[in-house]
Amino acid sequence: MPPLYRVAEVCLYSLLNFVPFMGLALYPFQNRLRFSKKVTAGMILVLTLLQLFLGNLAAFGKEGNGAFLSALSSLIYAIFYLTAVKMPVGKTLFTLLMISNLANFLVVSSKCIEGQIFPELARQSYRWSYSLIFFLVQLVFWLPLFIYIKQIYTPAVEKEPSGREWSYLWLIPGTFYLIWYDTIYANENLSSLEIALRPKNAICLFFINAGACLIYYIVSELVLEQRKTLELQQKNYQLSMQAFQYDNLQNKITEARRARHDVRHHVLLMQTYLQEKNYEALEEYLQHYQREIPGGELISYCENAAVNAVLLYFAQEAQRRGIEFEVRVNLPRETGMEETDLSVLFGNLLENALDACETEQKALWERKKVQSGTTSMQDTENVQKEGTDEQIMQFEQNRQRVKVVINASQRGQALCVTVDNTFWGKLRKDREGRLLSTKHRGNGMGTESVKAIAEKYHGVCRFEAIDGMFCASFMGFPGD
């Protein structure tokens, strides 16, 4: 049985080696925890007790089991971390391995410094001198690490929508972790204690970790730049919708001015027909003039300008592609949601819906040959321009078999949106249940953006295929 003071020394070191770094690891995902804060705190308490047990086992147990206990400890932490944090595995692994590498560097550095100041105590495991040096080293490095985690790393992992890049980026800290593990525990000639006590080894590990930190910083900055680029694309998208609405309005105004300018000439000509009692010519002229009168007022689907601009754009796109477009949207001028997010939300849902309908149109042409012999969408314009009445009627019937239905409303703080489109295919998903794109390899960026907006506004979204329709549902709480 070891003396009580030795057990206390080991427990002190174990706490210093666990609590600060676990706090750093959880900080970026404090709002993405899978369980409540009370449950998570309870899990951390159990993990802390386990850390104390493993620390005492390493200090007073069988010699030579340090490598095994270190690997076991890392595995347990990884299981806890992946369970407690509700984020893509790549992001959590990157964070866990990055923090582990930095912690290991501080451990080795502290032991090396202890060897220079307290050479006799340094050859013993987990003495008070080691904990003291370790605490002082943490004071030096912990604040810069926290600033990096808070100001650079957290925005990078919190806002980046798709998470696909992190499926590979975690290999970077994983490689450095293997280098550290091989350096400390795979040396057949020297023990881990002897390696840590040699200053040249600590200096070597310092430069390795300095390079690793530089890479971590570059990765975070690149992800942040990607996020800024995405935000600019979203703003450009919104501006293009507004520009489209403005152009439509200008065209209506120009047509109205032209019609008003020509009214006097039309009246004079009609008076001439009346005076000559040429009623047949007058009737023909009136019919021609009625066809030339500009359309009615610019369509307004809802009071919200951003959503209305997006709906106008895709309504015209649907008309151009021959897709039925039903809109039942009742949104106020101010919804509490950023206009950029509204534009991206409706834009992604409607773009995906129209593309899916166009795919269904092509499938219809392949499955059912129209009587005209047209078998591909490339012949569409020829049928419309040169086909017989029967061919054109058959063509229009096939086109009208696909449709998009949009419903949106806001009640209280809840904003609900559903976009349904014709879909007879099968949904393709990855292992994590995310929809795969039909346009390229990998996950669909549109659906991932919608999910990111739902998370931002503390809501949910769902994508499912029901009775020949693909149903996309969104509910957010912009007022929260």
C-alpha positions as semicolon CSV with decimal commas, in nm:
position;residue;x (nm);y (nm);z (nm)
1;M;0,000;0,000;0,000
2;P;0,164;0,332;-0,106
3;P;0,181;0,619;0,143
4;L;-0,117;0,853;0,145
5;Y;0,092;1,155;0,043
6;R;0,209;0,968;-0,270
7;V;-0,149;0,888;-0,364
8;A;-0,232;1,257;-0,318
9;E;0,060;1,356;-0,544
10;V;-0,057;1,119;-0,817
11;C;-0,416;1,244;-0,789
12;L;-0,300;1,606;-0,811
13;Y;-0,104;1,536;-1,129
14;S;-0,394;1,337;-1,277
15;L;-0,631;1,627;-1,223
16;L;-0,387;1,874;-1,378
17;N;-0,343;1,643;-1,675
18;F;-0,716;1,604;-1,733
19;V;-0,944;1,889;-1,624
20;P;-0,784;2,188;-1,807
21;F;-0,748;2,002;-2,137
22;M;-1,095;1,852;-2,121
23;G;-1,226;2,205;-2,075
24;L;-1,038;2,318;-2,386
25;A;-1,165;2,022;-2,585
26;L;-1,530;2,080;-2,493
27;Y;-1,528;2,459;-2,531
28;P;-1,573;2,470;-2,912
29;F;-1,879;2,244;-2,885
30;Q;-2,040;2,375;-2,567
31;N;-2,361;2,438;-2,763
32;R;-2,347;2,104;-2,947
33;L;-2,354;1,863;-2,656
34;R;-2,560;1,549;-2,705
35;F;-2,681;1,545;-2,345
36;S;-2,784;1,812;-2,094
37;K;-2,512;1,997;-1,908
38;K;-2,594;1,810;-1,586
39;V;-2,561;1,471;-1,755
40;T;-2,239;1,579;-1,928
41;A;-2,098;1,704;-1,597
42;G;-2,182;1,369;-1,440
43;M;-2,002;1,186;-1,720
44;I;-1,698;1,411;-1,673
45;L;-1,699;1,335;-1,300
46;V;-1,698;0,960;-1,371
47;L;-1,421;1,010;-1,625
48;T;-1,220;1,210;-1,370
49;L;-1,244;0,929;-1,116
50;L;-1,134;0,686;-1,385
51;Q;-0,839;0,914;-1,462
52;L;-0,738;0,909;-1,095
53;F;-0,759;0,530;-1,092
54;L;-0,549;0,490;-1,408
55;G;-0,297;0,741;-1,277
56;N;-0,245;0,546;-0,954
57;L;-0,233;0,221;-1,149
58;A;0,043;0,361;-1,370
59;A;0,234;0,495;-1,069
60;F;0,211;0,197;-0,834
61;G;0,119;-0,091;-1,061
62;K;0,331;-0,321;-1,272
63;E;0,630;-0,156;-1,439
64;G;0,627;-0,124;-1,816
65;N;0,253;-0,086;-1,853
66;G;0,270;0,289;-1,919
67;A;0,220;0,256;-2,295
68;F;-0,083;0,031;-2,254
69;L;-0,245;0,253;-1,991
70;S;-0,180;0,562;-2,202
71;A;-0,346;0,402;-2,505
72;L;-0,636;0,279;-2,289
73;S;-0,682;0,624;-2,140
74;S;-0,684;0,785;-2,486
75;L;-0,939;0,531;-2,610
76;I;-1,172;0,595;-2,316
77;Y;-1,150;0,972;-2,365
78;A;-1,221;0,932;-2,737
79;I;-1,532;0,722;-2,668
80;F;-1,659;0,977;-2,416
81;Y;-1,585;1,270;-2,647
82;L;-1,749;1,117;-2,953
83;T;-2,051;1,026;-2,741
84;A;-2,090;1,359;-2,561
85;V;-2,038;1,590;-2,860
86;K;-2,301;1,598;-3,133
87;M;-2,084;1,688;-3,430
88;P;-1,935;1,510;-3,734
89;V;-1,673;1,256;-3,630
90;G;-1,399;1,432;-3,827
91;K;-1,437;1,755;-3,631
92;T;-1,440;1,584;-3,293
93;L;-1,140;1,366;-3,378
94;F;-0,943;1,667;-3,503
95;T;-1,016;1,856;-3,180
96;L;-0,943;1,562;-2,950
97;L;-0,615;1,472;-3,119
98;M;-0,502;1,834;-3,139
99;I;-0,561;1,890;-2,765
100;S;-0,401;1,553;-2,681
101;N;-0,087;1,640;-2,876
102;L;-0,055;1,975;-2,703
103;A;-0,112;1,813;-2,363
104;N;0,155;1,551;-2,432
105;F;0,402;1,820;-2,528
106;L;0,339;2,008;-2,203
107;V;0,381;1,684;-2,007
108;V;0,720;1,607;-2,163
109;S;0,835;1,969;-2,130
110;S;0,739;1,977;-1,763
111;K;0,927;1,656;-1,690
112;C;1,237;1,791;-1,869
113;I;1,226;2,115;-1,668
114;E;1,175;1,919;-1,347
115;G;1,486;1,716;-1,433
116;Q;1,692;2,036;-1,451
117;I;1,559;2,185;-1,126
118;F;1,481;1,876;-0,914
119;P;1,699;1,600;-1,063
120;E;1,645;1,355;-0,778
121;L;1,269;1,395;-0,760
122;A;1,239;1,390;-1,139
123;R;1,340;1,023;-1,150
124;Q;1,039;0,937;-0,939
125;S;0,692;0,931;-1,091
126;Y;0,432;1,200;-1,026
127;R;0,606;1,386;-0,740
128;W;0,489;1,723;-0,611
129;S;0,773;1,891;-0,798
130;Y;0,638;1,755;-1,127
131;S;0,287;1,884;-1,056
132;L;0,428;2,224;-0,960
133;I;0,629;2,256;-1,282
134;F;0,338;2,121;-1,485
135;F;0,105;2,381;-1,332
136;L;0,348;2,665;-1,409
137;V;0,395;2,546;-1,768
138;Q;0,018;2,536;-1,809
139;L;-0,005;2,894;-1,687
140;V;0,233;2,998;-1,964
141;F;0,066;2,806;-2,247
142;W;-0,298;2,777;-2,144
143;L;-0,398;3,139;-2,211
144;P;-0,261;3,150;-2,571
145;L;-0,424;2,811;-2,634
146;F;-0,757;2,936;-2,502
147;I;-0,740;3,250;-2,717
148;Y;-0,671;3,037;-3,024
149;I;-0,954;2,797;-2,937
150;K;-1,203;3,078;-2,868
151;Q;-1,127;3,327;-3,144
152;I;-1,009;3,111;-3,434
153;Y;-1,079;2,742;-3,389
154;T;-1,433;2,761;-3,246
155;P;-1,573;2,976;-3,532
156;A;-1,408;2,740;-3,781
157;V;-1,571;2,423;-3,647
158;E;-1,897;2,586;-3,540
159;K;-2,000;2,761;-3,861
160;E;-1,859;2,547;-4,139
161;P;-2,169;2,377;-4,275
162;S;-2,091;2,055;-4,446
163;G;-1,811;1,908;-4,235
164;R;-1,688;1,697;-4,528
165;E;-1,336;1,844;-4,519
166;W;-1,295;1,738;-4,157
167;S;-1,336;1,376;-4,264
168;Y;-0,977;1,403;-4,388
169;L;-0,833;1,692;-4,186
170;W;-0,831;1,489;-3,865
171;L;-0,550;1,279;-4,016
172;I;-0,315;1,576;-3,961
173;P;-0,322;1,571;-3,577
174;G;-0,358;1,192;-3,598
175;T;-0,020;1,172;-3,772
176;F;0,143;1,394;-3,509
177;Y;-0,012;1,180;-3,236
178;L;0,148;0,868;-3,385
179;I;0,484;1,048;-3,405
180;W;0,460;1,143;-3,038
181;Y;0,351;0,794;-2,931
182;D;0,633;0,631;-3,128
183;T;0,890;0,873;-2,985
184;I;0,790;0,822;-2,622
185;Y;0,688;0,457;-2,599
186;A;0,836;0,270;-2,897
187;N;1,202;0,326;-2,807
188;E;1,358;-0,009;-2,714
189;N;1,674;0,142;-2,564
190;L;1,533;0,420;-2,348
191;S;1,233;0,440;-2,118
192;S;0,977;0,717;-2,156
193;L;1,117;0,878;-1,839
194;E;1,473;0,883;-1,977
195;I;1,350;1,027;-2,307
196;A;1,160;1,305;-2,131
197;L;1,457;1,397;-1,910
198;R;1,687;1,463;-2,207
199;P;1,665;1,831;-2,310
200;K;1,739;1,758;-2,676
201;N;1,432;1,535;-2,695
202;A;1,215;1,805;-2,542
203;I;1,356;2,059;-2,789
204;C;1,287;1,823;-3,078
205;L;0,930;1,770;-2,961
206;F;0,895;2,146;-2,921
207;F;0,974;2,209;-3,287
208;I;0,748;1,923;-3,395
209;N;0,461;2,069;-3,195
210;A;0,540;2,420;-3,314
211;G;0,505;2,296;-3,672
212;A;0,187;2,114;-3,579
213;C;0,041;2,427;-3,419
214;L;0,123;2,625;-3,732
215;I;-0,062;2,366;-3,941
216;Y;-0,359;2,375;-3,702
217;Y;-0,368;2,752;-3,735
218;I;-0,350;2,738;-4,116
219;V;-0,627;2,478;-4,129
220;S;-0,852;2,694;-3,910
221;E;-0,783;3,004;-4,119
222;L;-0,854;2,817;-4,443
223;V;-1,186;2,694;-4,307
224;L;-1,274;3,047;-4,194
225;E;-1,188;3,181;-4,540
226;Q;-1,410;2,915;-4,691
227;R;-1,688;3,028;-4,461
228;K;-1,641;3,392;-4,565
229;T;-1,649;3,288;-4,930
230;L;-1,972;3,098;-4,870
231;E;-2,127;3,399;-4,696
232;L;-2,030;3,621;-4,992
233;Q;-2,186;3,370;-5,230
234;Q;-2,504;3,376;-5,024
235;K;-2,514;3,757;-5,030
236;N;-2,451;3,757;-5,405
237;Y;-2,734;3,509;-5,441
238;Q;-2,965;3,739;-5,249
239;L;-2,855;4,038;-5,456
240;S;-2,920;3,847;-5,778
241;M;-3,275;3,773;-5,657
242;Q;-3,330;4,140;-5,575
243;A;-3,182;4,244;-5,910
244;F;-3,419;4,006;-6,087
245;Q;-3,716;4,157;-5,905
246;Y;-3,593;4,508;-5,987
247;D;-3,553;4,422;-6,357
248;N;-3,905;4,279;-6,366
249;L;-4,040;4,593;-6,206
250;Q;-3,850;4,814;-6,450
251;N;-3,983;4,616;-6,745
252;K;-4,339;4,656;-6,618
253;I;-4,289;5,031;-6,572
254;T;-4,136;5,067;-6,920
255;E;-4,422;4,872;-7,080
256;A;-4,679;5,083;-6,894
257;R;-4,513;5,408;-7,005
258;R;-4,497;5,290;-7,364
259;A;-4,863;5,187;-7,355
260;R;-4,965;5,522;-7,205
261;H;-4,762;5,709;-7,466
262;D;-4,931;5,518;-7,749
263;V;-5,286;5,556;-7,615
264;R;-5,343;5,884;-7,806
265;H;-5,248;5,721;-8,136
266;H;-5,472;5,423;-8,068
267;V;-5,769;5,649;-7,984
268;L;-5,723;5,850;-8,304
269;L;-5,713;5,535;-8,515
270;M;-6,023;5,388;-8,346
271;Q;-6,210;5,719;-8,398
272;T;-6,124;5,697;-8,766
273;Y;-6,268;5,344;-8,787
274;L;-6,586;5,464;-8,613
275;Q;-6,626;5,761;-8,844
276;E;-6,585;5,531;-9,143
277;K;-6,820;5,275;-8,980
278;N;-6,555;5,010;-9,041
279;Y;-6,661;4,800;-8,743
280;E;-6,490;4,484;-8,861
281;A;-6,152;4,656;-8,877
282;L;-6,220;4,818;-8,537
283;E;-6,299;4,483;-8,376
284;E;-5,986;4,326;-8,522
285;Y;-5,777;4,618;-8,404
286;L;-5,922;4,601;-8,051
287;Q;-5,841;4,230;-8,029
288;H;-5,487;4,298;-8,145
289;Y;-5,450;4,585;-7,899
290;Q;-5,578;4,370;-7,611
291;R;-5,308;4,113;-7,679
292;E;-5,045;4,387;-7,677
293;I;-5,152;4,536;-7,343
294;P;-4,882;4,475;-7,075
295;G;-4,959;4,215;-6,807
296;G;-5,102;4,300;-6,471
297;E;-4,916;4,415;-6,168
298;L;-4,598;4,246;-6,053
299;I;-4,687;3,932;-5,861
300;S;-4,639;3,956;-5,486
301;Y;-4,634;3,623;-5,306
302;C;-4,572;3,761;-4,959
303;E;-4,475;4,076;-4,772
304;N;-4,117;3,963;-4,708
305;A;-3,902;4,117;-4,982
306;A;-3,621;3,860;-4,971
307;V;-3,854;3,559;-4,995
308;N;-4,071;3,727;-5,258
309;A;-3,767;3,791;-5,479
310;V;-3,661;3,426;-5,457
311;L;-4,014;3,304;-5,532
312;L;-4,045;3,535;-5,834
313;Y;-3,718;3,410;-5,976
314;F;-3,800;3,042;-5,938
315;A;-4,159;3,093;-6,056
316;Q;-4,019;3,220;-6,383
317;E;-3,770;2,932;-6,391
318;A;-4,053;2,685;-6,335
319;Q;-4,255;2,841;-6,615
320;R;-3,956;2,823;-6,848
321;R;-3,903;2,455;-6,767
322;G;-4,272;2,369;-6,785
323;I;-4,307;2,280;-6,417
324;E;-4,625;2,348;-6,223
325;F;-4,547;2,596;-5,944
326;E;-4,789;2,632;-5,651
327;V;-4,718;2,894;-5,386
328;R;-4,898;2,935;-5,054
329;V;-4,668;3,163;-4,857
330;N;-4,775;3,399;-4,580
331;L;-4,469;3,561;-4,426
332;P;-4,453;3,907;-4,269
333;R;-4,209;4,177;-4,370
334;E;-3,993;4,103;-4,065
335;T;-3,952;3,740;-3,959
336;G;-3,661;3,774;-3,718
337;M;-3,443;3,569;-3,953
338;E;-3,158;3,729;-4,147
339;E;-3,246;3,802;-4,510
340;T;-2,936;3,615;-4,625
341;D;-3,049;3,303;-4,440
342;L;-3,402;3,334;-4,580
343;S;-3,270;3,366;-4,935
344;V;-3,037;3,069;-4,894
345;L;-3,309;2,859;-4,729
346;F;-3,573;2,914;-4,997
347;G;-3,316;2,926;-5,277
348;N;-3,163;2,588;-5,192
349;L;-3,499;2,418;-5,139
350;L;-3,649;2,554;-5,462
351;E;-3,339;2,497;-5,672
352;N;-3,324;2,135;-5,559
353;A;-3,698;2,095;-5,621
354;L;-3,683;2,232;-5,978
355;D;-3,376;2,026;-6,061
356;A;-3,548;1,714;-5,929
357;C;-3,859;1,789;-6,136
358;E;-3,647;1,837;-6,446
359;T;-3,488;1,499;-6,379
360;E;-3,836;1,346;-6,347
361;Q;-3,934;1,508;-6,677
362;K;-3,643;1,339;-6,848
363;A;-3,737;1,010;-6,687
364;L;-4,094;1,050;-6,812
365;W;-3,968;1,100;-7,164
366;E;-3,764;0,785;-7,139
367;R;-4,041;0,574;-6,987
368;K;-4,324;0,684;-7,209
369;K;-4,261;0,766;-7,574
370;V;-4,495;1,037;-7,691
371;Q;-4,690;0,973;-8,008
372;S;-4,479;1,220;-8,203
373;G;-4,180;0,994;-8,165
374;T;-3,998;1,245;-7,946
375;T;-3,779;1,047;-7,709
376;S;-3,551;1,302;-7,547
377;M;-3,571;1,646;-7,392
378;Q;-3,348;1,780;-7,669
379;D;-3,651;1,760;-7,904
380;T;-3,870;1,969;-7,675
381;E;-3,838;2,296;-7,865
382;N;-3,903;2,124;-8,198
383;V;-4,231;1,977;-8,069
384;Q;-4,341;2,315;-7,931
385;K;-4,260;2,504;-8,249
386;E;-4,329;2,256;-8,529
387;G;-4,548;1,981;-8,378
388;T;-4,913;1,921;-8,453
389;D;-5,184;2,025;-8,208
390;E;-5,209;1,665;-8,086
391;Q;-4,832;1,643;-8,033
392;I;-4,824;1,972;-7,844
393;M;-5,119;1,865;-7,625
394;Q;-4,949;1,535;-7,542
395;F;-4,626;1,720;-7,467
396;E;-4,799;1,962;-7,229
397;Q;-4,977;1,678;-7,048
398;N;-4,644;1,509;-6,979
399;R;-4,488;1,834;-6,862
400;Q;-4,771;1,904;-6,619
401;R;-4,715;1,575;-6,443
402;V;-4,433;1,732;-6,240
403;K;-4,488;2,008;-5,989
404;V;-4,346;2,202;-5,697
405;V;-4,562;2,304;-5,401
406;I;-4,438;2,566;-5,152
407;N;-4,600;2,638;-4,816
408;A;-4,463;2,881;-4,560
409;S;-4,602;3,066;-4,261
410;Q;-4,497;3,211;-3,928
411;R;-4,692;3,167;-3,608
412;G;-4,544;3,333;-3,307
413;Q;-4,174;3,255;-3,299
414;A;-4,203;2,947;-3,522
415;L;-4,131;2,982;-3,893
416;C;-4,238;2,677;-4,095
417;V;-4,151;2,600;-4,457
418;T;-4,235;2,297;-4,670
419;V;-4,127;2,244;-5,030
420;D;-4,262;1,933;-5,203
421;N;-4,175;1,821;-5,554
422;T;-4,251;1,527;-5,780
423;F;-4,008;1,243;-5,713
424;W;-4,036;0,875;-5,800
425;G;-3,679;0,772;-5,727
426;K;-3,505;0,645;-5,415
427;L;-3,321;0,860;-5,162
428;R;-2,949;0,794;-5,136
429;K;-2,790;0,848;-4,794
430;D;-2,446;0,801;-4,642
431;R;-2,368;0,607;-4,326
432;E;-2,453;0,905;-4,108
433;G;-2,795;0,942;-4,269
434;R;-2,709;1,253;-4,473
435;L;-2,854;1,281;-4,823
436;L;-2,613;1,222;-5,109
437;S;-2,614;1,463;-5,400
438;T;-2,755;1,359;-5,737
439;K;-2,527;1,611;-5,912
440;H;-2,187;1,513;-5,775
441;R;-2,016;1,270;-5,544
442;G;-2,060;1,332;-5,174
443;N;-2,330;1,497;-4,965
444;G;-2,576;1,747;-5,106
445;M;-2,454;2,097;-5,025
446;G;-2,807;2,242;-5,049
447;T;-2,955;2,014;-4,785
448;E;-2,650;2,060;-4,562
449;S;-2,693;2,439;-4,583
450;V;-3,059;2,402;-4,485
451;K;-2,955;2,187;-4,187
452;A;-2,701;2,451;-4,082
453;I;-2,969;2,722;-4,092
454;A;-3,205;2,501;-3,890
455;E;-2,938;2,452;-3,624
456;K;-2,862;2,825;-3,621
457;Y;-3,224;2,906;-3,539
458;H;-3,267;2,617;-3,292
459;G;-3,497;2,431;-3,528
460;V;-3,518;2,110;-3,724
461;C;-3,541;2,002;-4,086
462;R;-3,648;1,677;-4,246
463;F;-3,620;1,527;-4,595
464;E;-3,828;1,228;-4,698
465;A;-3,997;1,068;-4,999
466;I;-4,372;1,000;-4,965
467;D;-4,612;0,877;-5,235
468;G;-4,425;1,009;-5,536
469;M;-4,326;1,338;-5,371
470;F;-4,001;1,453;-5,214
471;C;-4,094;1,649;-4,903
472;A;-3,854;1,899;-4,747
473;S;-3,967;2,047;-4,415
474;F;-3,806;2,324;-4,210
475;M;-3,900;2,477;-3,878
476;G;-3,695;2,745;-3,706
477;F;-3,738;2,982;-3,413
478;P;-3,575;3,310;-3,520
479;G;-3,707;3,493;-3,216
480;D;-3,521;3,271;-2,965
